[in-house]
Coordinates of C-alpha atoms in Angstrom, one line a residue:
Chain Q
M1 CA 13.2 -55.3 -7.9
F2 CA 13.5 -52.3 -5.3
A3 CA 10.5 -50.0 -4.9
V4 CA 13.0 -47.9 -2.4
N5 CA 17.1 -47.3 -2.9
A6 CA 18.9 -44.9 -1.0
Q7 CA 21.9 -44.2 -1.2
K8 CA 24.5 -42.2 1.2
I9 CA 21.3 -40.2 2.5
T10 CA 23.1 -37.1 4.7
K11 CA 20.7 -33.8 5.7
Y12 CA 22.1 -31.2 8.3
F13 CA 19.7 -29.2 10.5
H14 CA 21.3 -25.7 10.7
E15 CA 19.7 -24.7 14.0
P16 CA 20.5 -24.0 16.3
S17 CA 24.1 -25.2 15.1
T18 CA 24.6 -27.2 12.2
F19 CA 24.7 -31.3 12.9
A20 CA 23.7 -34.1 11.1
V21 CA 20.7 -35.8 11.8
L22 CA 21.2 -38.4 9.0
S23 CA 24.0 -39.6 8.0
N24 CA 25.4 -41.8 5.7
I25 CA 22.0 -43.6 5.4
E26 CA 22.1 -46.8 2.6
F27 CA 19.1 -48.7 2.9
S28 CA 16.4 -50.4 0.0
V29 CA 12.7 -51.6 0.3
E30 CA 11.9 -54.3 -1.7
K31 CA 8.4 -54.6 -3.4
G32 CA 5.3 -55.6 -1.1
E33 CA 7.3 -55.2 2.1
F34 CA 5.6 -53.9 5.1
V35 CA 8.8 -52.3 6.8
S36 CA 8.3 -50.1 10.3
L37 CA 10.2 -47.4 11.4
I38 CA 11.6 -47.3 14.8
G39 CA 13.9 -45.4 17.3
K40 CA 13.8 -42.9 19.8
S41 CA 12.9 -38.9 19.0
G42 CA 15.0 -37.5 17.6
C43 CA 16.9 -40.2 15.7
G44 CA 16.0 -39.0 12.4
K45 CA 13.0 -41.5 11.9
S46 CA 10.4 -39.1 10.6
T47 CA 13.1 -36.8 9.0
L48 CA 14.2 -40.2 7.1
L49 CA 10.7 -40.5 6.0
Y50 CA 10.0 -36.9 4.9
I51 CA 12.8 -37.0 2.3
L52 CA 11.4 -40.6 1.2
S53 CA 8.1 -39.0 0.9
T54 CA 9.9 -36.5 -1.4
M55 CA 8.3 -33.3 0.2
D56 CA 11.4 -32.5 1.7
T57 CA 14.2 -32.2 -0.8
D58 CA 17.1 -30.7 1.1
Y59 CA 19.6 -33.5 1.5
E60 CA 22.6 -35.5 0.2
G61 CA 22.9 -38.5 -1.8
T62 CA 20.3 -40.3 -4.4
L63 CA 17.0 -41.7 -3.7
E64 CA 15.1 -43.6 -6.2
L65 CA 11.6 -44.3 -5.8
N66 CA 10.0 -47.4 -7.8
N67 CA 13.1 -47.8 -10.3
Q68 CA 13.2 -43.5 -10.6
S69 CA 15.7 -41.4 -9.5
V70 CA 13.8 -38.9 -8.4
T71 CA 16.8 -36.7 -6.5
G72 CA 17.1 -33.0 -8.2
L73 CA 13.3 -33.3 -9.7
S74 CA 11.5 -29.8 -9.7
Q75 CA 8.9 -29.4 -7.4
D76 CA 6.3 -29.7 -9.4
A77 CA 7.4 -33.2 -11.2
L78 CA 7.8 -34.5 -7.5
S79 CA 4.4 -33.3 -6.9
R80 CA 3.3 -35.4 -10.1
F81 CA 5.6 -37.9 -8.1
R82 CA 3.5 -38.2 -5.2
N83 CA 0.2 -37.9 -7.1
E84 CA 0.8 -41.0 -9.0
H85 CA 3.6 -43.5 -6.7
L86 CA 3.2 -42.3 -3.4
G87 CA 0.0 -43.1 -0.6
F88 CA 0.1 -40.8 2.6
V89 CA -1.3 -41.7 5.8
F90 CA -0.5 -39.5 8.4
Q91 CA -1.2 -39.1 12.5
F92 CA -3.3 -36.3 12.9
H93 CA -5.3 -37.9 9.6
F94 CA -5.2 -34.1 7.8
L95 CA -8.0 -34.4 6.1
L96 CA -9.7 -31.4 4.6
P97 CA -13.0 -30.7 7.2
E98 CA -14.9 -28.9 4.6
F99 CA -15.0 -31.6 2.1
S100 CA -17.2 -35.1 2.4
A101 CA -15.4 -38.1 2.9
L102 CA -15.9 -39.5 -0.6
E103 CA -14.7 -36.0 -2.0
N104 CA -11.4 -36.6 0.4
V105 CA -10.9 -39.6 -1.1
M106 CA -12.1 -38.7 -4.6
L107 CA -9.6 -35.4 -4.6
P108 CA -6.0 -37.1 -5.6
A109 CA -8.0 -39.2 -8.1
L110 CA -9.2 -35.6 -9.7
K111 CA -5.9 -34.1 -10.0
L112 CA -4.1 -37.0 -11.5
G113 CA -7.0 -36.8 -14.0
K114 CA -7.0 -40.0 -15.4
F115 CA -10.4 -41.1 -15.1
S116 CA -14.2 -39.1 -15.6
N117 CA -15.6 -38.4 -12.5
E118 CA -18.0 -41.2 -12.2
E119 CA -15.3 -43.6 -12.9
I120 CA -13.7 -41.9 -9.7
E121 CA -16.8 -41.3 -8.2
H122 CA -17.1 -45.5 -8.4
Q123 CA -13.0 -46.2 -7.5
A124 CA -13.6 -44.2 -4.4
I125 CA -15.9 -46.1 -3.2
E126 CA -14.4 -49.0 -3.4
K127 CA -11.3 -47.9 -2.0
L128 CA -13.6 -46.8 1.5
K129 CA -15.2 -50.4 1.4
Q130 CA -12.1 -51.4 1.9
V131 CA -11.8 -49.7 4.8
G132 CA -14.9 -50.1 6.0
M133 CA -15.7 -46.3 5.6
D134 CA -18.3 -46.8 2.2
E135 CA -21.6 -45.6 4.6
Y136 CA -19.8 -42.5 5.6
A137 CA -19.2 -41.8 2.1
R138 CA -21.5 -38.5 2.5
K139 CA -20.9 -37.3 5.9
S140 CA -18.7 -34.1 6.0
A141 CA -14.9 -35.7 6.8
G142 CA -14.9 -33.0 10.0
K143 CA -17.7 -34.5 11.9
L144 CA -16.2 -38.2 12.0
S145 CA -14.4 -39.6 14.5
G146 CA -10.2 -39.8 14.8
G147 CA -10.6 -43.5 13.9
Q148 CA -12.9 -43.0 11.2
Q149 CA -10.8 -40.0 10.0
Q150 CA -7.5 -42.2 9.9
R151 CA -9.7 -45.2 8.1
V152 CA -10.6 -42.2 5.2
A153 CA -7.3 -41.1 5.4
I154 CA -6.0 -44.5 4.1
A155 CA -8.7 -45.1 1.2
R156 CA -7.4 -41.4 0.3
A157 CA -3.7 -42.8 0.2
L158 CA -5.1 -45.7 -2.0
I159 CA -6.9 -43.8 -4.5
N160 CA -4.3 -44.1 -6.9
N161 CA -3.1 -47.2 -6.4
P162 CA 0.5 -45.8 -5.6
A163 CA 3.2 -48.2 -5.5
I164 CA 4.5 -47.2 -1.8
I165 CA 2.3 -45.9 0.7
M166 CA 4.2 -44.0 3.8
G167 CA 2.7 -43.6 7.3
D168 CA 4.0 -41.3 10.0
E169 CA 2.5 -43.2 13.3
P170 CA -0.6 -43.6 11.2
T171 CA -1.9 -45.4 14.8
G172 CA 0.0 -42.8 17.1
N173 CA -3.5 -40.9 18.0
L174 CA -5.9 -44.0 18.2
D175 CA -7.1 -46.0 20.7
K176 CA -6.5 -50.3 20.5
A177 CA -9.1 -50.9 18.4
N178 CA -8.8 -48.5 15.8
T179 CA -5.0 -49.3 15.9
Y180 CA -5.9 -53.2 14.8
I181 CA -8.1 -52.2 12.5
V182 CA -5.8 -49.8 10.4
L183 CA -2.3 -52.4 11.2
D184 CA -5.2 -54.7 9.1
I185 CA -5.9 -53.0 6.5
L186 CA -2.1 -52.0 6.1
K187 CA -0.8 -55.7 6.1
R188 CA -3.4 -56.8 3.5
L189 CA -2.3 -54.1 1.1
S190 CA 1.1 -55.3 1.4
E191 CA -0.1 -59.2 1.3
E192 CA -2.6 -59.0 -1.6
N193 CA -2.4 -55.8 -3.0
K194 CA 2.1 -56.4 -3.1
Q195 CA 2.2 -52.1 -2.2
T196 CA 5.2 -51.5 -0.2
I197 CA 4.8 -49.8 3.1
I198 CA 6.7 -47.8 5.4
T199 CA 5.8 -46.7 8.4
V200 CA 7.4 -44.7 11.5
T201 CA 6.1 -45.8 14.6
H202 CA 6.3 -45.7 18.4
D203 CA 4.5 -48.5 19.1
P204 CA 6.3 -52.0 19.4
D205 CA 3.2 -54.0 19.1
F206 CA 2.5 -52.1 16.0
A207 CA 6.4 -52.6 14.6
A208 CA 6.2 -56.6 15.7
K209 CA 3.4 -57.3 13.1
S210 CA 5.3 -55.5 9.9
H211 CA 7.6 -57.7 8.0
R212 CA 10.6 -55.8 8.8
I213 CA 11.8 -53.8 11.5
I214 CA 14.4 -50.6 11.2
E215 CA 15.8 -49.3 14.2
M216 CA 17.5 -45.6 14.2
E217 CA 19.5 -44.1 16.9
D218 CA 21.7 -41.0 16.1
G219 CA 20.8 -40.7 12.6
K220 CA 22.2 -43.9 11.8
M221 CA 20.2 -47.5 10.8
V222 CA 21.1 -49.6 13.8
K223 CA 19.4 -53.0 13.1
R224 CA 17.5 -53.9 10.1
Chain R
M1 CA -8.6 -27.3 -17.9
K2 CA -9.9 -30.3 -15.5
S3 CA -7.4 -29.0 -12.8
F4 CA -9.2 -25.4 -13.3
R5 CA -12.5 -27.4 -12.4
L6 CA -10.6 -28.8 -9.8
S7 CA -9.5 -25.5 -8.6
L8 CA -12.7 -23.6 -8.6
K9 CA -14.6 -26.7 -6.8
I10 CA -11.9 -26.3 -3.9
A11 CA -12.2 -22.7 -4.1
L12 CA -16.1 -22.6 -3.6
V13 CA -16.1 -25.0 -1.0
H14 CA -13.4 -23.0 1.1
L15 CA -15.6 -19.8 0.5
L16 CA -18.8 -21.2 1.6
S17 CA -17.7 -22.8 4.4
K18 CA -16.6 -19.2 5.8
K19 CA -19.3 -16.8 4.2
K20 CA -19.4 -13.7 6.8
Q21 CA -16.1 -13.7 5.7
T22 CA -16.5 -14.1 2.3
I23 CA -19.6 -11.6 2.2
I24 CA -17.5 -8.8 4.1
A25 CA -14.7 -9.4 1.9
M26 CA -17.3 -8.6 -1.1
L27 CA -19.1 -6.0 0.4
G28 CA -15.8 -3.5 0.8
V29 CA -15.6 -3.7 -3.2
T30 CA -19.1 -3.4 -3.7
F31 CA -18.9 -0.6 -2.0
G32 CA -15.6 0.9 -3.5
I33 CA -17.2 -0.2 -7.1
S34 CA -20.8 1.0 -6.6
M35 CA -19.3 4.5 -5.1
F36 CA -17.1 4.5 -8.2
I37 CA -20.2 4.1 -10.3
V38 CA -21.9 7.1 -9.0
M39 CA -19.5 9.4 -8.8
I40 CA -18.5 8.9 -12.0
S41 CA -22.1 8.7 -13.4
F42 CA -22.3 11.8 -11.9
M43 CA -19.4 13.7 -12.6
T44 CA -19.3 12.7 -16.3
G45 CA -22.7 14.1 -16.5
V46 CA -22.7 17.5 -15.1
N47 CA -19.8 17.4 -17.6
D48 CA -21.7 17.1 -20.8
Y49 CA -24.4 19.4 -18.9
L50 CA -22.1 22.1 -18.3
M51 CA -20.6 21.1 -22.4
D52 CA -24.1 21.0 -23.8
L53 CA -24.4 24.2 -22.0
A54 CA -21.5 25.4 -24.1
L55 CA -22.1 24.1 -27.0
D56 CA -25.8 25.7 -27.1
G57 CA -25.2 28.8 -25.9
S58 CA -22.0 29.4 -27.8
P59 CA -20.9 28.7 -31.6
H60 CA -18.3 26.2 -32.5
I61 CA -15.9 29.0 -34.0
H62 CA -16.7 32.7 -33.5
V63 CA -15.6 35.1 -36.0
Y64 CA -15.0 38.7 -35.2
N65 CA -12.7 41.6 -35.4
P66 CA -11.2 42.6 -32.0
V67 CA -11.1 46.1 -31.0
K68 CA -7.6 47.6 -31.8
T69 CA -6.7 50.9 -30.1
K70 CA -3.5 50.8 -31.2
R71 CA -3.3 51.1 -34.8
T72 CA -0.5 52.5 -37.3
P73 CA -1.4 56.3 -37.5
L74 CA -2.0 57.5 -40.7
S75 CA 0.9 59.7 -41.3
A76 CA 2.9 56.6 -41.0
S77 CA 1.5 56.0 -44.9
V78 CA 2.7 60.2 -45.5
Y79 CA 6.1 60.1 -43.6
D80 CA 9.2 57.6 -44.4
T81 CA 9.0 55.9 -40.8
S82 CA 12.7 55.2 -41.3
K83 CA 13.8 58.8 -41.0
T84 CA 10.8 60.3 -39.2
Q85 CA 9.5 59.5 -35.3
I86 CA 5.9 59.7 -35.3
F87 CA 4.1 60.3 -31.9
V88 CA 0.7 60.2 -31.3
H89 CA -0.5 60.0 -27.9
H90 CA -3.4 58.9 -26.6
Q91 CA -5.0 57.0 -30.1
K92 CA -8.7 56.5 -30.4
P93 CA -10.2 53.4 -32.2
K94 CA -12.2 53.7 -35.0
A95 CA -15.9 54.2 -34.8
D96 CA -16.9 50.9 -36.8
Q97 CA -13.8 49.3 -36.0
N98 CA -15.0 46.0 -34.7
R99 CA -17.2 45.3 -38.3
I100 CA -16.6 42.4 -40.8
R101 CA -15.8 44.0 -43.9
S102 CA -17.7 42.7 -47.2
G103 CA -19.3 40.0 -44.4
F104 CA -21.5 38.6 -46.8
Q105 CA -19.1 37.5 -48.6
I106 CA -17.1 35.8 -46.3
L107 CA -19.8 34.3 -44.8
Q108 CA -21.1 32.7 -48.3
E109 CA -16.9 31.3 -48.8
I110 CA -17.2 29.9 -44.6
Q111 CA -20.4 28.3 -45.4
K112 CA -18.9 26.7 -48.7
L113 CA -15.7 24.7 -46.8
P114 CA -16.4 21.5 -46.4
Y115 CA -16.7 20.8 -42.7
V116 CA -18.9 23.8 -41.9
T117 CA -22.6 22.5 -41.0
N118 CA -23.7 26.3 -41.1
A119 CA -22.7 29.8 -40.5
A120 CA -24.7 32.8 -39.5
P121 CA -24.5 36.4 -39.5
Q122 CA -24.3 38.7 -36.4
L123 CA -24.3 42.1 -35.3
S124 CA -24.3 42.7 -31.5
S125 CA -23.8 45.7 -29.9
Q126 CA -24.4 46.9 -26.1
V127 CA -28.3 48.5 -25.5
F128 CA -29.7 50.2 -22.4
F129 CA -33.5 48.7 -21.7
N130 CA -35.3 51.6 -20.2
N131 CA -38.3 50.5 -16.9
G132 CA -39.9 53.8 -16.4
S133 CA -37.0 55.9 -15.0
L134 CA -34.5 52.7 -14.7
Q135 CA -32.4 51.6 -16.8
F136 CA -30.6 47.7 -17.6
G137 CA -27.9 47.2 -20.0
G138 CA -28.0 44.2 -21.9
V139 CA -26.3 42.8 -25.2
M140 CA -28.7 42.6 -28.4
M141 CA -28.2 40.6 -31.0
G142 CA -29.1 40.8 -34.3
V143 CA -29.4 37.7 -36.2
D144 CA -31.0 35.9 -39.2
I145 CA -33.5 34.8 -36.6
E146 CA -33.7 31.6 -39.1
R147 CA -30.5 30.5 -38.9
E148 CA -30.0 31.4 -35.5
N149 CA -33.1 28.7 -34.8
T150 CA -31.4 26.4 -36.4
M151 CA -27.7 26.6 -35.4
Y152 CA -29.0 27.1 -31.5
K153 CA -32.1 25.3 -31.5
L154 CA -33.7 28.4 -30.5
Y155 CA -37.3 26.9 -30.3
E156 CA -36.1 24.7 -27.6
K157 CA -35.0 27.4 -25.7
I158 CA -38.4 29.4 -25.7
E159 CA -40.1 29.7 -22.5
S160 CA -43.3 32.0 -23.9
G161 CA -44.3 33.4 -27.1
S162 CA -42.8 32.4 -30.4
V163 CA -39.6 32.4 -32.6
E164 CA -42.3 32.4 -36.1
K165 CA -43.6 35.6 -35.2
M166 CA -40.4 37.4 -35.4
R167 CA -40.4 37.4 -39.0
S168 CA -44.4 38.7 -38.9
N169 CA -43.0 42.1 -36.7
K170 CA -40.1 43.2 -38.0
D171 CA -39.9 45.1 -34.8
G172 CA -40.2 42.2 -33.0
I173 CA -37.8 41.2 -29.5
L174 CA -36.9 37.9 -28.0
L175 CA -36.3 38.4 -24.2
G176 CA -33.8 36.5 -21.7
E177 CA -36.4 35.3 -19.7
N178 CA -35.1 36.8 -16.0
L179 CA -34.4 40.4 -18.4
A180 CA -38.2 40.0 -19.6
L181 CA -38.9 39.4 -15.7
K182 CA -37.0 42.9 -14.4
L183 CA -38.1 45.0 -17.4
N184 CA -41.8 43.5 -16.1
V185 CA -43.0 42.6 -19.9
G186 CA -44.4 39.7 -21.3
V187 CA -45.6 38.5 -24.5
G188 CA -47.2 41.0 -26.6
D189 CA -46.0 44.3 -24.6
R190 CA -43.4 46.6 -25.6
V191 CA -40.4 47.1 -24.7
S192 CA -38.3 50.5 -24.8
L193 CA -34.3 50.2 -25.7
T194 CA -31.8 52.8 -25.5
A195 CA -29.3 52.2 -28.3
P196 CA -25.1 53.0 -27.6
N197 CA -25.7 56.7 -30.3
G198 CA -28.3 57.2 -27.9
S199 CA -31.8 56.8 -30.3
V200 CA -34.4 55.4 -28.5
F201 CA -36.9 52.6 -29.7
L202 CA -39.9 50.6 -29.0
L203 CA -40.0 47.0 -29.8
K204 CA -42.5 44.6 -29.3
V205 CA -41.8 41.1 -27.4
V206 CA -43.1 38.1 -28.9
G207 CA -41.5 36.0 -26.8
T208 CA -39.0 35.1 -23.8
F209 CA -36.4 32.2 -23.5
A210 CA -34.4 30.7 -21.3
F211 CA -30.7 29.4 -22.0
G212 CA -30.4 28.1 -18.3
M213 CA -27.1 30.4 -17.7
T214 CA -28.6 33.5 -15.7
S215 CA -25.4 35.6 -17.3
V216 CA -27.3 34.8 -21.0
D217 CA -30.7 35.1 -19.5
E218 CA -30.4 37.8 -17.8
T219 CA -28.7 40.1 -20.3
R220 CA -29.4 38.7 -23.8
C221 CA -32.0 39.7 -26.4
Y222 CA -32.6 39.0 -30.2
V223 CA -34.1 41.1 -33.1
G224 CA -33.5 40.8 -36.9
L225 CA -30.5 41.6 -38.6
N226 CA -32.0 44.5 -40.4
T227 CA -34.1 45.4 -37.0
A228 CA -30.5 45.5 -35.2
Q229 CA -28.5 47.7 -38.6
K230 CA -31.7 50.7 -37.8
I231 CA -31.0 50.9 -34.3
L232 CA -27.6 51.5 -34.3
G233 CA -27.9 53.2 -37.5
K234 CA -25.4 51.0 -39.6
P235 CA -26.1 50.5 -43.1
S236 CA -27.6 46.5 -44.0
D237 CA -24.4 45.0 -45.0
Y238 CA -22.9 46.1 -41.4
I239 CA -22.2 42.9 -39.5
T240 CA -19.6 41.9 -36.2
D241 CA -20.0 38.7 -35.8
I242 CA -19.7 35.4 -38.3
N243 CA -20.9 32.5 -35.8
I244 CA -20.3 29.0 -37.3
R245 CA -20.6 25.4 -36.7
I246 CA -18.7 22.4 -37.8
R247 CA -19.2 19.0 -38.2
D248 CA -17.2 17.6 -35.4
Y249 CA -16.4 19.9 -32.8
N250 CA -13.6 18.7 -31.4
Q251 CA -12.0 19.5 -34.4
S252 CA -12.9 23.3 -33.7
T253 CA -9.0 24.2 -32.8
A254 CA -8.2 23.6 -35.8
I255 CA -10.7 24.3 -38.1
A256 CA -10.6 28.0 -36.1
E257 CA -6.4 28.6 -37.1
E258 CA -7.8 28.0 -40.5
I259 CA -11.0 30.3 -41.1
Q260 CA -8.6 33.2 -39.2
A261 CA -5.6 32.3 -41.6
L262 CA -8.0 32.7 -44.6
F263 CA -10.1 35.3 -43.7
G264 CA -7.8 37.8 -41.7
Y265 CA -10.6 37.8 -38.8
T266 CA -9.9 36.4 -35.7
A267 CA -11.9 33.4 -34.8
E268 CA -11.8 31.8 -31.7
D269 CA -13.4 28.3 -31.2
W270 CA -15.5 27.2 -28.4
K271 CA -12.8 25.5 -26.2
K272 CA -11.4 29.2 -25.5
T273 CA -14.5 30.7 -25.0
N274 CA -15.3 28.3 -22.4
A275 CA -12.0 27.4 -20.8
S276 CA -13.5 27.7 -17.1
I277 CA -15.8 24.4 -18.0
L278 CA -13.1 22.9 -19.7
A279 CA -10.6 23.4 -16.8
G280 CA -13.4 22.4 -14.4
E281 CA -13.9 19.2 -16.4
I282 CA -10.4 17.9 -15.9
I283 CA -10.6 19.0 -12.3
R284 CA -13.5 17.0 -11.7
N285 CA -12.0 13.8 -13.6
T286 CA -9.0 13.6 -11.4
L287 CA -11.0 13.9 -8.3
T288 CA -13.5 11.6 -9.3
Y289 CA -10.7 8.9 -10.3
V290 CA -8.4 10.0 -7.6
V291 CA -11.7 9.4 -5.0
S292 CA -12.2 6.1 -6.8
A293 CA -8.4 4.0 -6.7
A294 CA -8.2 5.1 -3.2
M295 CA -11.3 3.5 -2.0
L296 CA -11.2 0.6 -4.4
I297 CA -7.4 0.5 -2.9
V298 CA -8.6 0.1 0.9
A299 CA -11.0 -2.5 -0.8
G300 CA -8.0 -4.1 -2.5
F301 CA -6.4 -4.2 0.8
G302 CA -9.3 -5.8 2.7
I303 CA -8.9 -9.1 0.7
Y304 CA -5.6 -9.0 0.8
N305 CA -6.1 -9.1 4.7
I306 CA -9.0 -11.6 5.0
M307 CA -7.0 -14.2 1.7
N308 CA -4.1 -13.7 3.8
M309 CA -6.0 -15.2 7.2
S310 CA -7.2 -17.5 4.6
V311 CA -4.3 -18.8 4.1
V312 CA -2.9 -19.1 7.7
N313 CA -6.3 -21.1 8.5
K314 CA -6.3 -23.1 5.5
M315 CA -2.1 -23.8 5.9
R316 CA -3.5 -27.7 6.7
D317 CA -5.1 -27.9 3.5
I318 CA -2.6 -26.5 2.0
A319 CA -0.2 -29.0 3.1
I320 CA -2.5 -32.0 2.5
L321 CA -3.0 -30.7 -1.0
K322 CA 0.9 -30.6 -1.6
A323 CA 1.4 -33.8 0.1
T324 CA -1.3 -35.7 -2.4
G325 CA 0.1 -34.1 -5.1
F326 CA -1.5 -31.3 -6.1
E327 CA 1.5 -28.5 -7.8
A328 CA 2.4 -24.7 -6.9
G329 CA 0.5 -23.5 -9.5
N330 CA -3.0 -25.3 -8.4
I331 CA -2.7 -23.9 -4.9
V332 CA -2.0 -20.3 -6.6
S333 CA -4.9 -21.3 -8.7
I334 CA -6.9 -22.5 -5.5
F335 CA -6.3 -19.1 -3.8
L336 CA -6.4 -16.8 -6.6
L337 CA -9.8 -17.8 -7.5
Q338 CA -11.1 -17.7 -4.2
S339 CA -10.1 -13.6 -4.0
L340 CA -11.2 -13.1 -7.8
I341 CA -14.9 -15.0 -7.0
I342 CA -15.0 -12.1 -4.1
G343 CA -13.5 -9.8 -6.6
L344 CA -16.0 -10.3 -9.3
S345 CA -19.2 -10.8 -7.3
G346 CA -18.4 -7.6 -5.1
A347 CA -17.9 -5.9 -8.2
F348 CA -21.1 -7.0 -10.1
L349 CA -23.0 -6.1 -6.8
G350 CA -21.3 -2.8 -6.7
M351 CA -22.4 -2.2 -10.2
F352 CA -25.8 -2.6 -9.2
I353 CA -26.1 -0.7 -6.3
G354 CA -24.3 1.7 -7.7
A355 CA -27.0 2.0 -10.6
L356 CA -29.6 2.4 -8.2
L357 CA -27.8 4.9 -6.5
S358 CA -27.5 7.1 -9.6
Y359 CA -30.9 6.5 -10.3
G360 CA -31.7 8.0 -7.1
I361 CA -29.5 11.5 -7.2
D362 CA -30.9 11.5 -10.8
Q363 CA -34.4 12.1 -9.4
L364 CA -33.1 14.5 -6.8
P365 CA -34.0 18.1 -7.0
F366 CA -31.2 20.1 -8.4
P367 CA -31.4 23.6 -5.5
A368 CA -29.3 26.0 -7.3
R369 CA -32.0 27.6 -9.7
E370 CA -29.8 30.9 -9.5
M371 CA -26.7 29.8 -11.5
I372 CA -27.9 27.5 -13.6
K373 CA -31.4 26.5 -14.2
L374 CA -31.4 22.4 -14.1
E375 CA -34.3 20.4 -12.4
T376 CA -32.5 16.8 -11.3
F377 CA -28.9 16.4 -10.6
P378 CA -27.4 15.5 -13.9
V379 CA -26.5 11.7 -14.2
N380 CA -25.5 9.9 -17.1
Y381 CA -25.8 6.1 -17.7
E382 CA -22.2 5.4 -20.1
P383 CA -22.0 1.7 -20.1
I384 CA -18.2 2.1 -20.6
H385 CA -17.9 3.4 -16.9
Y386 CA -19.8 0.0 -16.1
I387 CA -16.7 -2.1 -17.9
L388 CA -13.9 0.3 -16.4
G389 CA -16.1 -0.6 -12.8
I390 CA -15.4 -4.2 -13.5
V391 CA -12.7 -4.0 -14.7
F392 CA -10.5 -2.2 -12.0
G393 CA -12.2 -4.7 -9.3
F394 CA -10.7 -7.6 -11.3
I395 CA -7.4 -5.8 -11.4
T396 CA -7.8 -4.4 -7.8
T397 CA -8.6 -8.5 -6.3
L398 CA -6.2 -9.7 -9.0
F399 CA -3.2 -7.9 -7.2
A400 CA -4.8 -8.5 -3.5
G401 CA -5.8 -12.1 -3.6
Y402 CA -1.7 -12.8 -6.0
F403 CA 0.5 -12.6 -2.9
P404 CA -1.1 -14.7 -0.3
S405 CA -1.7 -17.3 -3.0
R406 CA 1.8 -17.1 -3.9
K407 CA 2.3 -17.3 -0.2
A408 CA 0.2 -20.6 0.4
S409 CA 1.9 -22.4 -2.7
K410 CA 5.4 -21.7 -1.1
I411 CA 4.3 -23.2 2.2
D412 CA 6.7 -26.2 3.4
P413 CA 4.4 -29.4 3.7
V414 CA 6.6 -30.6 6.0
A415 CA 7.0 -28.3 8.3
I416 CA 3.1 -28.0 8.6
I417 CA 2.4 -31.8 8.7
R418 CA 5.4 -32.9 11.2
G419 CA 4.3 -29.9 13.7

């Protein structure tokens, strides 16, 4: 059973002139795998990640996530899919600064609307505990440090128990200590919860700790 | 419902996080709506006042016999006009041309009509009032004082003396306030009056009245119908006008036409008599709506600007919401709700301030006593204007907020997150 199954993914950039950023990418990721995408700047690894994230729909080929074809779905359907099955951690943590850490974690679950508000709050506090941020739950997200924000962002990515968690340089902006904390959390998620993790990273130490490294060059996978 | 509550929550957090901007945008709407309320309350106040004036001072329908200076010459009935050409140079009107023949029978018939509430006979004529060696022109109205009283609420317009004294005084006269001032007479004094045929009568002033229109108060006087007939030397069935009140004064035009067709005399309704007032009303209404619409549009642009800025400032937030699964519709509702909250709270505050300002204007003394008599500026408080204000505020902000919201929903999260 594959968490990610990509067939013949090709994407073109049209500015300044048309060229293929990704050509005929074929790869799959098994459930519970922790995969790192590495490569030089401009090799297409982030582009690939955003196609896998379903946010970028301008590509050729087919993509299956969690055994469900997502190619050709409408934007709203993709939104609902992301909400339920995908979690994201970005380089610049991207919390909503006016909301508290707890509210940031709760938002995707409130959107999903599967549980009552009290239930969601309880779950959110659990997730914050998992990343060691429960004591900052009521603090405004804008007032947290970078490492703390990144941990809250991970808790938010976990709130709907997604099948796949994607990270775009999740530790790119963090110091050593925080990098280890984040790495540790991600590793535990894949090993204990069997959640699939795909991250783009520049950090060779980080990549070395993952289960599998995929190296990219000029829009192709050179090492799996 | 759940997603609406979520959108509302996010919208409120956004609004509260930039209070200054929110308040400024809100004040734009507040200003527009309050001005709209003030203007429309004042303008319709003026309209209603003038309309009351017009309806009080003139009958709904006025039946009379206009003077025809051209008529078929008598010789035409003797000679065959197809064979003979008849020339009459400079025809003169007949002496009692403006008389309504068998006026009292017509009056009775009119009163039987279902939509007529009241009808009164009248004999009006130009007269001169004498004050020493000076003479003032005026209009004498010979009326059935009881009916006149019920039709025009004459007792409400009495400034001194009383209408009741007209009953006991056969030679009693009610003078317009300004006319009495010009003649320098008061209640109980005698006033000398010259009829068009030259005869002079002495009448006893039993009261003065004020309609509020100088043109009326300076020239009009009321005497009993019989007294008027005596002064003019006419028989007791001689009347020149029939004034009619009807149930619904908006129907006056059609009813006037019917009465004219029934009895053959000219029937003019109040709309024709007061055409200038009605034209003024249309102009004032147009002005009110044009100016209010302009102000609301300006307020709308204010909201549009602020919402646009807010969307630009919140690009990262929008991207993150979309990445975590918020649909385009959720994003639209988040920003549309913000603009509607701004618009509606602004509109409610505007209504409140508008009502206060209208009340203030209501208390201001009206300076122009010369033309019309009015103590303070006329203002009315119609709930419909306040509802209109809210509806206008709602629609403007809906439009102003829609385009920035749609822009927000079209933001590509990848472009923002990748930087």
